[in-house]
XYZ file of C-alpha atoms in Angstrom:
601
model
C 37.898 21.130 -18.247
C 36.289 22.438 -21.226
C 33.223 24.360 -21.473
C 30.282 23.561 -24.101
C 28.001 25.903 -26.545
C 26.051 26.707 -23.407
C 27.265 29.130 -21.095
C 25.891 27.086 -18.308
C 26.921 23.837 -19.380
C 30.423 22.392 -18.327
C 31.827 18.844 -19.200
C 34.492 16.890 -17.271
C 36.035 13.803 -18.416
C 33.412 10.546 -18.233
C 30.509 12.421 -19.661
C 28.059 9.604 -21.001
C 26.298 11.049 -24.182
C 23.642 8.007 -24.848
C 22.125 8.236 -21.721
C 19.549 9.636 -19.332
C 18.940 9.441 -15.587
C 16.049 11.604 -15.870
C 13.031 9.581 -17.822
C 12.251 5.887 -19.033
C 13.006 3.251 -16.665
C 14.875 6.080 -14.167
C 13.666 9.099 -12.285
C 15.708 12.016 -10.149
C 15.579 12.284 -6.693
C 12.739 14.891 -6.088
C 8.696 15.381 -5.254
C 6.857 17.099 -2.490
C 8.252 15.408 0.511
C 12.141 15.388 0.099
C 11.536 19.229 -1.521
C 10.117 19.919 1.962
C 12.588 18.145 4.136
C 15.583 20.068 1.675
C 13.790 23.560 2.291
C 13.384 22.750 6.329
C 17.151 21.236 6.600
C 19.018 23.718 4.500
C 21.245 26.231 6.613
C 19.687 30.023 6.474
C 22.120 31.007 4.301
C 24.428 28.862 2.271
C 26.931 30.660 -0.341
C 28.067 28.111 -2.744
C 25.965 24.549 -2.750
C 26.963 20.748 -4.669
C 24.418 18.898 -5.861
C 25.419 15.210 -6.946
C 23.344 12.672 -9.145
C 20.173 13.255 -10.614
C 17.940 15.299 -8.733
C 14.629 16.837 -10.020
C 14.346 20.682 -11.340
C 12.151 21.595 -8.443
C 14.158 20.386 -5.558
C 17.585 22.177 -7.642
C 15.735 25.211 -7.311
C 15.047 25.199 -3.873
C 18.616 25.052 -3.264
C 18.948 27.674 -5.617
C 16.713 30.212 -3.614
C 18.950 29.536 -0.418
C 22.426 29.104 -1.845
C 24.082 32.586 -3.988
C 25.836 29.787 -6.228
C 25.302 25.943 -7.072
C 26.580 22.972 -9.135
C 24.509 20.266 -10.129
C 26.655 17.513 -11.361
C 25.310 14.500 -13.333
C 26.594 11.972 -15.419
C 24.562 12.611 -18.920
C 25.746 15.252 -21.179
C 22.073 15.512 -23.102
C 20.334 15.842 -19.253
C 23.025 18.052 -18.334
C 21.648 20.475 -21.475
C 17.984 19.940 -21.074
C 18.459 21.176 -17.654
C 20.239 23.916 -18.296
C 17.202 25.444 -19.637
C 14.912 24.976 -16.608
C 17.520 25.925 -13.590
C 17.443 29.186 -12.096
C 20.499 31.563 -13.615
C 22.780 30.828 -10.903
C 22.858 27.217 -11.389
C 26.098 25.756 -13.205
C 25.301 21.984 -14.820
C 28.553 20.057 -15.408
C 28.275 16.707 -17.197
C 30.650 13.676 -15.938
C 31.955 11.644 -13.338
C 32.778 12.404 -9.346
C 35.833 11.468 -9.841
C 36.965 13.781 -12.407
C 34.927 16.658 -11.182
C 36.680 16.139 -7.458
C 39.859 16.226 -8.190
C 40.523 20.180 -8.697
C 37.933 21.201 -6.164
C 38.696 20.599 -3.061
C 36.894 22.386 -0.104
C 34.468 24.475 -2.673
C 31.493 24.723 -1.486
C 29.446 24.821 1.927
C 26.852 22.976 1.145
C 26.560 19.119 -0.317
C 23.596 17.362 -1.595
C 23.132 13.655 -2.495
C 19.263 13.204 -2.066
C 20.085 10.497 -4.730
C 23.089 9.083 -3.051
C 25.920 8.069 -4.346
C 25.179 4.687 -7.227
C 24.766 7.282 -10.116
C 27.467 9.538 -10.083
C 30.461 7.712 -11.743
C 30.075 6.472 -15.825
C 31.303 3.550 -17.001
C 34.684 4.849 -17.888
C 35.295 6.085 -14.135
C 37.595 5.281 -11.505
C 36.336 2.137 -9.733
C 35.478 3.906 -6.662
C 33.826 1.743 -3.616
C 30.967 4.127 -1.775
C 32.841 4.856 0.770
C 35.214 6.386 -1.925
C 32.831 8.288 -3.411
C 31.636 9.647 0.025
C 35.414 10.708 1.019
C 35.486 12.193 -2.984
C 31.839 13.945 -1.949
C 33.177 15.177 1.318
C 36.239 16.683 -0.336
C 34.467 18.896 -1.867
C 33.113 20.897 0.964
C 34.674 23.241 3.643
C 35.371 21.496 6.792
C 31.757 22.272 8.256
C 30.034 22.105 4.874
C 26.432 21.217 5.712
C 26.039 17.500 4.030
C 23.085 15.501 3.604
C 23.297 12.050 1.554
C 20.288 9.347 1.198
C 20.756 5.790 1.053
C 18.500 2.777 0.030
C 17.557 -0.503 2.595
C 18.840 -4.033 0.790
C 16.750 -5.249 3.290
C 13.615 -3.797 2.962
C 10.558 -5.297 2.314
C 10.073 -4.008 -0.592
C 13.432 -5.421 -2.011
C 12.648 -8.778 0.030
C 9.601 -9.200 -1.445
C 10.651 -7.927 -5.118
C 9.581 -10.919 -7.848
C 12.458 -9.683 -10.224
C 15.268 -11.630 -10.551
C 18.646 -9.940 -9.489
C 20.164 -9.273 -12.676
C 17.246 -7.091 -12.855
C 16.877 -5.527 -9.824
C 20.509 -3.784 -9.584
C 21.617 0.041 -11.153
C 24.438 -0.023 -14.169
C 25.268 -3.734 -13.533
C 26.621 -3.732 -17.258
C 29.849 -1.788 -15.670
C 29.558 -1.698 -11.967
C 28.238 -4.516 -9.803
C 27.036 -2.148 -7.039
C 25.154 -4.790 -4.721
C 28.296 -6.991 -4.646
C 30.333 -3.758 -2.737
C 31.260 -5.048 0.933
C 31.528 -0.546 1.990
C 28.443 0.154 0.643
C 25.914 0.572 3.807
C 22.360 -1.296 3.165
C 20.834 -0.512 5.793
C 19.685 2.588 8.283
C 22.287 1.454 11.530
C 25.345 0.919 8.398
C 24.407 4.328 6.818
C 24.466 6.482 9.965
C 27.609 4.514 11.521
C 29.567 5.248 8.134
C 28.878 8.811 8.417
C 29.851 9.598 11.489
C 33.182 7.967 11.129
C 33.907 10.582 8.716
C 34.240 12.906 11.167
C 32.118 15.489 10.757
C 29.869 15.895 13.684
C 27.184 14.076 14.688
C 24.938 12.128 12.338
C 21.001 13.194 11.971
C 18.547 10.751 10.481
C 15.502 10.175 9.197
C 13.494 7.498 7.563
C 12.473 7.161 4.148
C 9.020 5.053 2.911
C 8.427 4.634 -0.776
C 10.944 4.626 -3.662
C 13.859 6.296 -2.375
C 14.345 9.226 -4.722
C 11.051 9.514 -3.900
C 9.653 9.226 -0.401
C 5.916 9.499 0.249
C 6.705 9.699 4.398
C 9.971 10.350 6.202
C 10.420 10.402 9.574
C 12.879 11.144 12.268
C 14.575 8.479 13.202
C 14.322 9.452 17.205
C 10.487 9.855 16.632
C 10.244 6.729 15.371
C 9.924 4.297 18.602
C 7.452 3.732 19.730
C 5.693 3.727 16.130
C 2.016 4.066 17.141
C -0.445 3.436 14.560
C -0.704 6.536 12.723
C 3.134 6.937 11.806
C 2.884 2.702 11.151
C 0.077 3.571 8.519
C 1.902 6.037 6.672
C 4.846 3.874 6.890
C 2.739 0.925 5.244
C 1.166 3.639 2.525
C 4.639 4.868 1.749
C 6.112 0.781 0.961
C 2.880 0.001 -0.835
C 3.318 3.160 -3.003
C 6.571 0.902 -4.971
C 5.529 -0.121 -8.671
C 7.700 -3.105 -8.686
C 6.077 -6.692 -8.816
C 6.365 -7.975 -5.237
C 5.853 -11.336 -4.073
C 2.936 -10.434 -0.995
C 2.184 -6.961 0.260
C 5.122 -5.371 2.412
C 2.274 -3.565 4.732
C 2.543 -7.196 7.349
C 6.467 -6.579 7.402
C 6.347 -3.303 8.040
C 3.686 -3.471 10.920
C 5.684 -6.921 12.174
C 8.725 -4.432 12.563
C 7.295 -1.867 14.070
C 5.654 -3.684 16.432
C 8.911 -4.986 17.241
C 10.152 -1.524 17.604
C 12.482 -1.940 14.998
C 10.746 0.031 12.559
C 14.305 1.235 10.793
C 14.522 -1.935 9.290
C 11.490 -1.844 7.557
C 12.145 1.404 5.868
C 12.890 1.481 2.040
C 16.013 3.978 3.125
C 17.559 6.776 4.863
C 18.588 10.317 5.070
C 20.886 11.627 6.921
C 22.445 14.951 7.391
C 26.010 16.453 9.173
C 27.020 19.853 10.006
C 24.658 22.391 11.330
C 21.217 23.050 9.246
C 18.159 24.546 10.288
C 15.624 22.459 12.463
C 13.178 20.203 11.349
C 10.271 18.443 11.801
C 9.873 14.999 12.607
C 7.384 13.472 10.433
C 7.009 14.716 6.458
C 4.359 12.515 4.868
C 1.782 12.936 1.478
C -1.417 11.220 3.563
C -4.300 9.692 2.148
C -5.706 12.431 -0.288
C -3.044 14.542 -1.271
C -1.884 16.786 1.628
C 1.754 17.283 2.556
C 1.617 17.290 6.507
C 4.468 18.318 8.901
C 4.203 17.286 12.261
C 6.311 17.103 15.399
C 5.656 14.019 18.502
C 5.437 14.855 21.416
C 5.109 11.430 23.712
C 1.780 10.108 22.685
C 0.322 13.342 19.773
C 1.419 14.295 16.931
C 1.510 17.790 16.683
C 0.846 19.104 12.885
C 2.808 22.248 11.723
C 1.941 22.900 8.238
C -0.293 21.185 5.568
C 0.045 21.563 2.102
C -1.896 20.627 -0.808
C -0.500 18.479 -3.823
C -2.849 16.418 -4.317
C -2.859 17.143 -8.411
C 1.110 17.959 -8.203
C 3.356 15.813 -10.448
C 6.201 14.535 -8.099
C 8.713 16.609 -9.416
C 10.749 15.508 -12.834
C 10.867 11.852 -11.900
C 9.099 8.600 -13.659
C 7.959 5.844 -12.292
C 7.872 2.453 -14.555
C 4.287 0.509 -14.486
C 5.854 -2.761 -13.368
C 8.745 -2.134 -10.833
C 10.450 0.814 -9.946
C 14.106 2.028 -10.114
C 15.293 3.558 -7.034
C 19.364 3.496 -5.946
C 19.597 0.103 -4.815
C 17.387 -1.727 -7.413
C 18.181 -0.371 -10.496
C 16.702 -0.186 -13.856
C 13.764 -1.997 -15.326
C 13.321 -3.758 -18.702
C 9.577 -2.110 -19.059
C 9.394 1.156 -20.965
C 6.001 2.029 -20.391
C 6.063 5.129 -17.902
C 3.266 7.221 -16.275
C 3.915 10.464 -13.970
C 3.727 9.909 -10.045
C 0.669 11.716 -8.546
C -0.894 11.292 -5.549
C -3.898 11.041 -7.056
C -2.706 11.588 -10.579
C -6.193 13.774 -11.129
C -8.471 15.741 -8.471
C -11.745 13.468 -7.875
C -15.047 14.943 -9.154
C -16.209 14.046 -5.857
C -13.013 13.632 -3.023
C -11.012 16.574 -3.124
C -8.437 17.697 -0.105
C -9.563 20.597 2.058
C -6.043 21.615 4.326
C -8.712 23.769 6.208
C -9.919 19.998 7.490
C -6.451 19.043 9.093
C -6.464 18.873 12.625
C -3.822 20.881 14.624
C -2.599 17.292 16.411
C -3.657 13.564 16.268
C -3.124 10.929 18.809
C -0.421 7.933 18.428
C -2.555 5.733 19.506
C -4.505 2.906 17.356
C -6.685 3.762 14.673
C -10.956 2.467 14.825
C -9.950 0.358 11.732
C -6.984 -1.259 13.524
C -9.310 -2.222 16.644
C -12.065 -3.117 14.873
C -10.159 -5.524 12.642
C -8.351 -6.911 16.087
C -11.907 -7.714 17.977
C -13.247 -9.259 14.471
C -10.508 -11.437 14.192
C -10.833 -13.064 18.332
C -15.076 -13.021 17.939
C -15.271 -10.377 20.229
C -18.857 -9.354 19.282
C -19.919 -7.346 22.695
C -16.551 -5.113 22.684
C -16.813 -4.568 18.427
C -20.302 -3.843 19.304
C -19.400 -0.956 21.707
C -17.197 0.697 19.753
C -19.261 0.722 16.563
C -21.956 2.482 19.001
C -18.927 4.959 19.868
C -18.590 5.132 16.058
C -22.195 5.868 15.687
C -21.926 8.810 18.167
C -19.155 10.618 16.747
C -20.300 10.348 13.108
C -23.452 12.168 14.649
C -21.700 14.839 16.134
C -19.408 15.103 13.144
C -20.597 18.666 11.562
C -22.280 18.061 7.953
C -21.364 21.374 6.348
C -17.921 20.505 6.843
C -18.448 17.901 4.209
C -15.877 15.940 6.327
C -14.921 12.528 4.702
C -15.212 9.975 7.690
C -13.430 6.501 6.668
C -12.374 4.425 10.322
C -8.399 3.872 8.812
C -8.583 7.745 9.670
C -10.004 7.890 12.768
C -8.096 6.839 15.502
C -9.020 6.514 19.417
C -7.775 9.508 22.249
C -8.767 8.427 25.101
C -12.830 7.956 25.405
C -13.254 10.068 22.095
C -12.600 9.836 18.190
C -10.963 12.029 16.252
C -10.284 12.821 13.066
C -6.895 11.745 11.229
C -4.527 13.859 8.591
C -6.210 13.451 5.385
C -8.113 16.238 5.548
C -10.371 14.772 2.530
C -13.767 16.985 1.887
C -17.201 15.838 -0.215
C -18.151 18.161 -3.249
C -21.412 17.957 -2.054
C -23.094 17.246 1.209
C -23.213 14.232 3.005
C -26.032 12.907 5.291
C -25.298 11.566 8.598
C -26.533 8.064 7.419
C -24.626 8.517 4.170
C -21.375 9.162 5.763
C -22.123 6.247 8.171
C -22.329 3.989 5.063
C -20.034 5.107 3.308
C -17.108 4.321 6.918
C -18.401 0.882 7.102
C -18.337 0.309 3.268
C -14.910 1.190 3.479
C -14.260 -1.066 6.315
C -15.704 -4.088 4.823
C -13.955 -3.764 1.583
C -10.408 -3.582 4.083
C -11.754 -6.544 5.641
C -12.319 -8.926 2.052
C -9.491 -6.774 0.213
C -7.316 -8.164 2.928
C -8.816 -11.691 3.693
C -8.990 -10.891 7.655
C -11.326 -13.330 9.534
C -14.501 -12.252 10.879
C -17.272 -13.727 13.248
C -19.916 -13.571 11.031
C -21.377 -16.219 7.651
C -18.648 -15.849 4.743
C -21.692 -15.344 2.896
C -22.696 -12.561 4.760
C -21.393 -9.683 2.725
C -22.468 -6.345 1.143
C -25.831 -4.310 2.486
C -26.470 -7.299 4.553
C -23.317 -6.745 6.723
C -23.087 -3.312 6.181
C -27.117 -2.670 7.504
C -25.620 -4.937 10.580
C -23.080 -2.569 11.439
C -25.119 0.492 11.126
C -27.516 -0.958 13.356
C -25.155 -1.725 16.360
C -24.226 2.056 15.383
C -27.525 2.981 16.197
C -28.013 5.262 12.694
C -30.847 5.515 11.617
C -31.134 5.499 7.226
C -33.207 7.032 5.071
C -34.336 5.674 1.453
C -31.285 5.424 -0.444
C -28.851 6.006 1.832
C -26.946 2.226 1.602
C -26.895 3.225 -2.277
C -25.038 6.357 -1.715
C -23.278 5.307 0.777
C -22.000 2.451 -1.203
C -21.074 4.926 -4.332
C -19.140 7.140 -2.119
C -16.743 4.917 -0.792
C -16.221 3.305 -4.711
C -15.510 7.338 -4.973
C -12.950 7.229 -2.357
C -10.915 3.977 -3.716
C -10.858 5.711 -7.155
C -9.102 8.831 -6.014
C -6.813 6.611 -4.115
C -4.298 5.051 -6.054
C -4.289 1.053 -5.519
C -0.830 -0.909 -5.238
C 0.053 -3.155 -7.969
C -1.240 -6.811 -7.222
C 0.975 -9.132 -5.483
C 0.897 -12.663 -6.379
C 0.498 -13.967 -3.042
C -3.045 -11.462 -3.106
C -3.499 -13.034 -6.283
C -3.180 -16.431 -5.334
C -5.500 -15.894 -2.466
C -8.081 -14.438 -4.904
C -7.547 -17.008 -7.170
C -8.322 -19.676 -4.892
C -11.198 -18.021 -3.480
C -12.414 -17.696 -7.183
C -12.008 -21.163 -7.274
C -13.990 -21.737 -4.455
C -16.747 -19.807 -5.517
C -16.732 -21.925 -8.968
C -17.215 -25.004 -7.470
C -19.980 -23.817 -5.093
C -21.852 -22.084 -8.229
C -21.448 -25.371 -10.394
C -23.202 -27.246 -7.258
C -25.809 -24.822 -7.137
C -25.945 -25.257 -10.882
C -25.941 -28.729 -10.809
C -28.826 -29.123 -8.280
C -30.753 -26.835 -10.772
C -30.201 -28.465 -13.372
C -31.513 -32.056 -11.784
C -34.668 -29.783 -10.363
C -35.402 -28.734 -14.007
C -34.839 -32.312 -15.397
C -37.259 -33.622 -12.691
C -39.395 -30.836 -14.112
C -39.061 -31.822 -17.358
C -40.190 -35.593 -16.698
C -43.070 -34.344 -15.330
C -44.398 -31.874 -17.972
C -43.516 -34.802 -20.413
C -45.824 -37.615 -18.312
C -48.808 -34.783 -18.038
C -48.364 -33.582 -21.298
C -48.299 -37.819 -22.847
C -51.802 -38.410 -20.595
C -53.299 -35.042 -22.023
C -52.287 -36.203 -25.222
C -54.261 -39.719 -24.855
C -57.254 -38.415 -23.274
C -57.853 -36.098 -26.269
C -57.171 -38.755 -29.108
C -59.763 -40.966 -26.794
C -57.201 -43.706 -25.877
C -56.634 -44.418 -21.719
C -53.686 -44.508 -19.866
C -53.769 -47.548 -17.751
C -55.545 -50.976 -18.461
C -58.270 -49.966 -17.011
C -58.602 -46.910 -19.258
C -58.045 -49.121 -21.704
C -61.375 -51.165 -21.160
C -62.770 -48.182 -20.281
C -61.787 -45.872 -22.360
C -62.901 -42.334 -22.575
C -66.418 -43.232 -24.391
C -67.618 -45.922 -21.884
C -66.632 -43.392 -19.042
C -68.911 -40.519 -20.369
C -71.283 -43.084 -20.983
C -71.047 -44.184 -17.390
C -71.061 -41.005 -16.010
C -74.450 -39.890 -17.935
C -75.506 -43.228 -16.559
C -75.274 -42.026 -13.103
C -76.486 -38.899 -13.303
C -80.042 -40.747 -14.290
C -79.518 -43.033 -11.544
C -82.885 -43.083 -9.164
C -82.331 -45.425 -6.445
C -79.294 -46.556 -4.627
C -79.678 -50.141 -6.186
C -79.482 -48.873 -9.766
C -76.162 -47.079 -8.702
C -75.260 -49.999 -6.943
C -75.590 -52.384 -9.891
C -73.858 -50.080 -11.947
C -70.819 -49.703 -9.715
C -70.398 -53.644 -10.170
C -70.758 -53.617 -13.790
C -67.904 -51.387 -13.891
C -65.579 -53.383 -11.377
C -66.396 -56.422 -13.926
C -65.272 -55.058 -17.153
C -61.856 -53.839 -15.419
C -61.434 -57.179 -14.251
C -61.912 -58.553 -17.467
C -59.339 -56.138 -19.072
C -56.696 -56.926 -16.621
C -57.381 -60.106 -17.697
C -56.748 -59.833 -21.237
């Protein structure tokens, strides 16, 4: 081993100088979620920690406030440096391969961390260890009840089912190491767990990971996680829809297809899981709708919240995620270079900020409003979507307007005869009326309803205020002038502070075809106004050829012809001088002869 110009810097053999697992296509393991679940896990006191893989500065430091000593071993001699810069003084970086750095150390350190796992930890001039090589190298390296915890990504999520990449560029370092085609390597929750406890090192403990796996927007305990219920399937859903890879359809109808089928694991983009005795944890960590970091516990049917945090304008630790596709530990890297930093939102709104204050102490399992009201809209159950909007109505009412609470019906769920409020814990800037904030819910629900092509009782072409003014009256709020115009701005305010998944082409199909649609009924409107305005046109033209005639004297008919224009006034002043009803008589005649005569001619 030989030690570099930094004192904290040490280099083992298979050091990779040209590389980086830290930026571009590739970010560490890290942000506000798995930094929680390390902080919660960790053992009180550990005195000498591993870290293996990339793994963010922030979540390096929390293990550095717990542990007296710790390693952080990656594979990238220039990431190894740059680090050394940011880590806490009792960090060590070494730069190489697990299978250099294990062979001198065995039984160092009590504490092991591979929040990464284990794809990026050998270079391309390594040992060709399988994973369950590296584990048994990882494992080596820690007392007998070293406190481990290792992540590992889902081949069969729907995220990866769904991915429109092909393979060749969906899979990490496949220039050296074909990682997918490795018959140890566990792909999925039940393969993960099984292959740790054969290690034999206690008793497995698990959790569920949503979103990229190095980083998680929700993770959950994998013995709170059946039955689902609709708030932990929501979370689940925003976690998969927060990938940036190109996907096929949306992986939110998987996910709630699995968890209705209580097999919920399956739809999870990975898994933690932890041996040896830590501290205890919670079971749910999630980032919900508007930025707070919420802790909860389940108890049977509630969900219990222990701690909310704000991060709503907090960068996601160190790690990048690429425009079009992500790169996670089962997918690998992407050809696009074109990065941007993961925020949840990436800037606070002007007008939807979170308010932690606003986050209820517990929440029921049960359904949300926007989950039953999209269920009775879809079997034309008018009466029963009718008395729950009025239910709706009644709790926006009694909702408190100085507490500037945002009310949207995908968080606000149903406990028993009442409503109550989800865990976004979203606040106004400014004060909203109680017809405002009634807009603004149904607004939001309409868009979910056309954003996700759900079918509906009423006209297609029903849509907009129309709809909206529908809903609010089986509500039974009563608007003020203006109200369905800033009602309608606030929930455009709410999408924008919420970032939007990447389009799918199935979505985009679907759009297009409705676009379609809509083209061919505008060019039939068009084309029925156009034949109205040539009819139009015909006319003016006939009116505008007998104007024309009468004022150069000519007629328009044979008659007029004989007639003409003269004779007529003549006949007319004629008339007027008539004085007996046999002069007018006589005169009638005369005229009857001449037009006989020219229709002769």
């Amino acid at each position: 081993m030989t030690e570099s110009s930094s004192a904290r810097v040490e280099v083992v053999q298979g050091e990779m100088q040209e590389w980086t697992d830290y930026s571009g296509a590739s970010y560490a393991a890290g942000g506000p979620v798995l930094e929680r679940l390390l902080r919660d896990a960790l053992p009180s006191r550990v005195g000498s920690a591993l870290a293996v893989g990339p793994h963010s500065a922030a979540l390096i430091s929390i293990l550095a406030g717990t542990a007296d000593k710790v390693t952080l071993l990656v594979r990238s001699m220039s990431d190894a440096q740059r680090l050394a810069t940011e880590l806490p003084d009792n960090v060590t970086v070494v730069a190489g391969g697990l299978d250099s750095f294990s062979a001198d150390r065995p039984g160092s350190y009590d504490a092991l961390v591979a929040l990464d796992g284990l794809d990026r930890v050998l270079s391309f001039d390594s040992a060709g260890l399988s994973w369950v090589e590296r584990l048994r190298a990882l494992l080596s390296l820690g007392a007998d009840d070293a406190w481990t915890i290792v992540a590992g990504a889902h081949e069969l999520a729907p995220v990866n089912v769904l991915d429109a990449r092909p393979s060749a560029d969906r899979y990490a370092d496949e220039e050296w190491r074909p990682l997918h085609s490795d018959t140890s390597r566990p792909v999925s929750h039940d393969a993960l767990v099984a292959t740790l406890a054969d290690q034999g090192r206690g008793e497995p403990l698990a959790w569920l990971t949503f979103g990229p796996t190095s980083a998680a927007r929700t993770v959950v305990a994998a013995t709170a996680a059946d039955p689902a219920g609709d708030l932990l399937i929501d979370q689940a859903v925003a976690g998969a829809l927060a990938t940036r890879r190109p996907l096929l359809a949306s992986p939110a109808e998987l996910v709630r297809a699995h968890a209705r089928a209580g097999r919920l694991p399956d739809a999870a983009d990975g898994s933690v899981v932890t041996l040896g005795q830590g501290s205890p944890t919670r079971d749910l960590y999630a980032v919900v709708s508007g930025g707070a970091l919420v802790a909860a516990d389940r108890a049977a049917d509630r969900w219990t919240v222990r701690s909310s945090d704000d991060v709503s304008a907090t960068e996601w630790g160190d790690q990048q995620v690429v425009a079009a596709g992500d790169r996670d530990t089962a997918q690998g890297s992407e050809t696009m270079r074109y990065v941007e930093p993961l925020t949840e939102p990436q800037a606070p709104s002007p007008v939807v900020r979170t308010s932690t204050a606003l986050v209820p102490a517990g929440v029921s399992a049960s359904a949300s409003v926007q989950t039953e009201l999209l269920r009775l809209a879809e079997q034309r159950d008018i009466p029963a979507f009718r008395d729950l909007a009025a239910r709706i109505g009644r709790y926006v009412e009694t909702t408190p307007v100085a507490d500037r609470r945002v009310l949207t019906l995908d968080d606000t769920f149903v406990d028993g005869i009442d409503l109550v409020p989800g865990l976004s814990g979203r606040e106004w800037s400014e004060t909203a009326s109680t017809g405002v904030a009634a807009a603004t819910a149904w607004y939001r629900f309409q868009d979910a309803l056309v954003e996700g092509h759900h079918r509906h009782p009423w006209p297609h072409y029903m849509v907009g205020d129309d709809l909206v003014q529908t809903w609010l009256e089986m509500s039974g709020i009563t608007l003020a002038e203006g109200d369905l115009e800033r009602g309608r701005a606030l929930a455009d305010a709410i999408a924008a502070s919420t970032p939007a998944p990447l389009p799918d082409v199935r979505t985009a199909l679907a759009d297009a075809d409705a676009a379609r649609r809509e083209v061919e009924e505008l060019k039939g409107h068009i084309f029925g106004l156009e034949r109205t305005i040539g009819f139009r046109d015909k006319q003016l033209l006939t009116r505008e050829q007998v104007i024309r005639k009468l004022r150069s004297g000519g007629g328009g008919t044979a008659a007029g012809a004989a007639v003409g224009v003269g004779s007529i006034g003549r006949i007319a002043r004629r008339t007027a001088q008539v004085r007996s009803v046999d002069e007018l008589t006589a005169g009638i005649k005369r005229v009857r002869t001449r037009a006989k005569r020219a229709r002769g001619k």
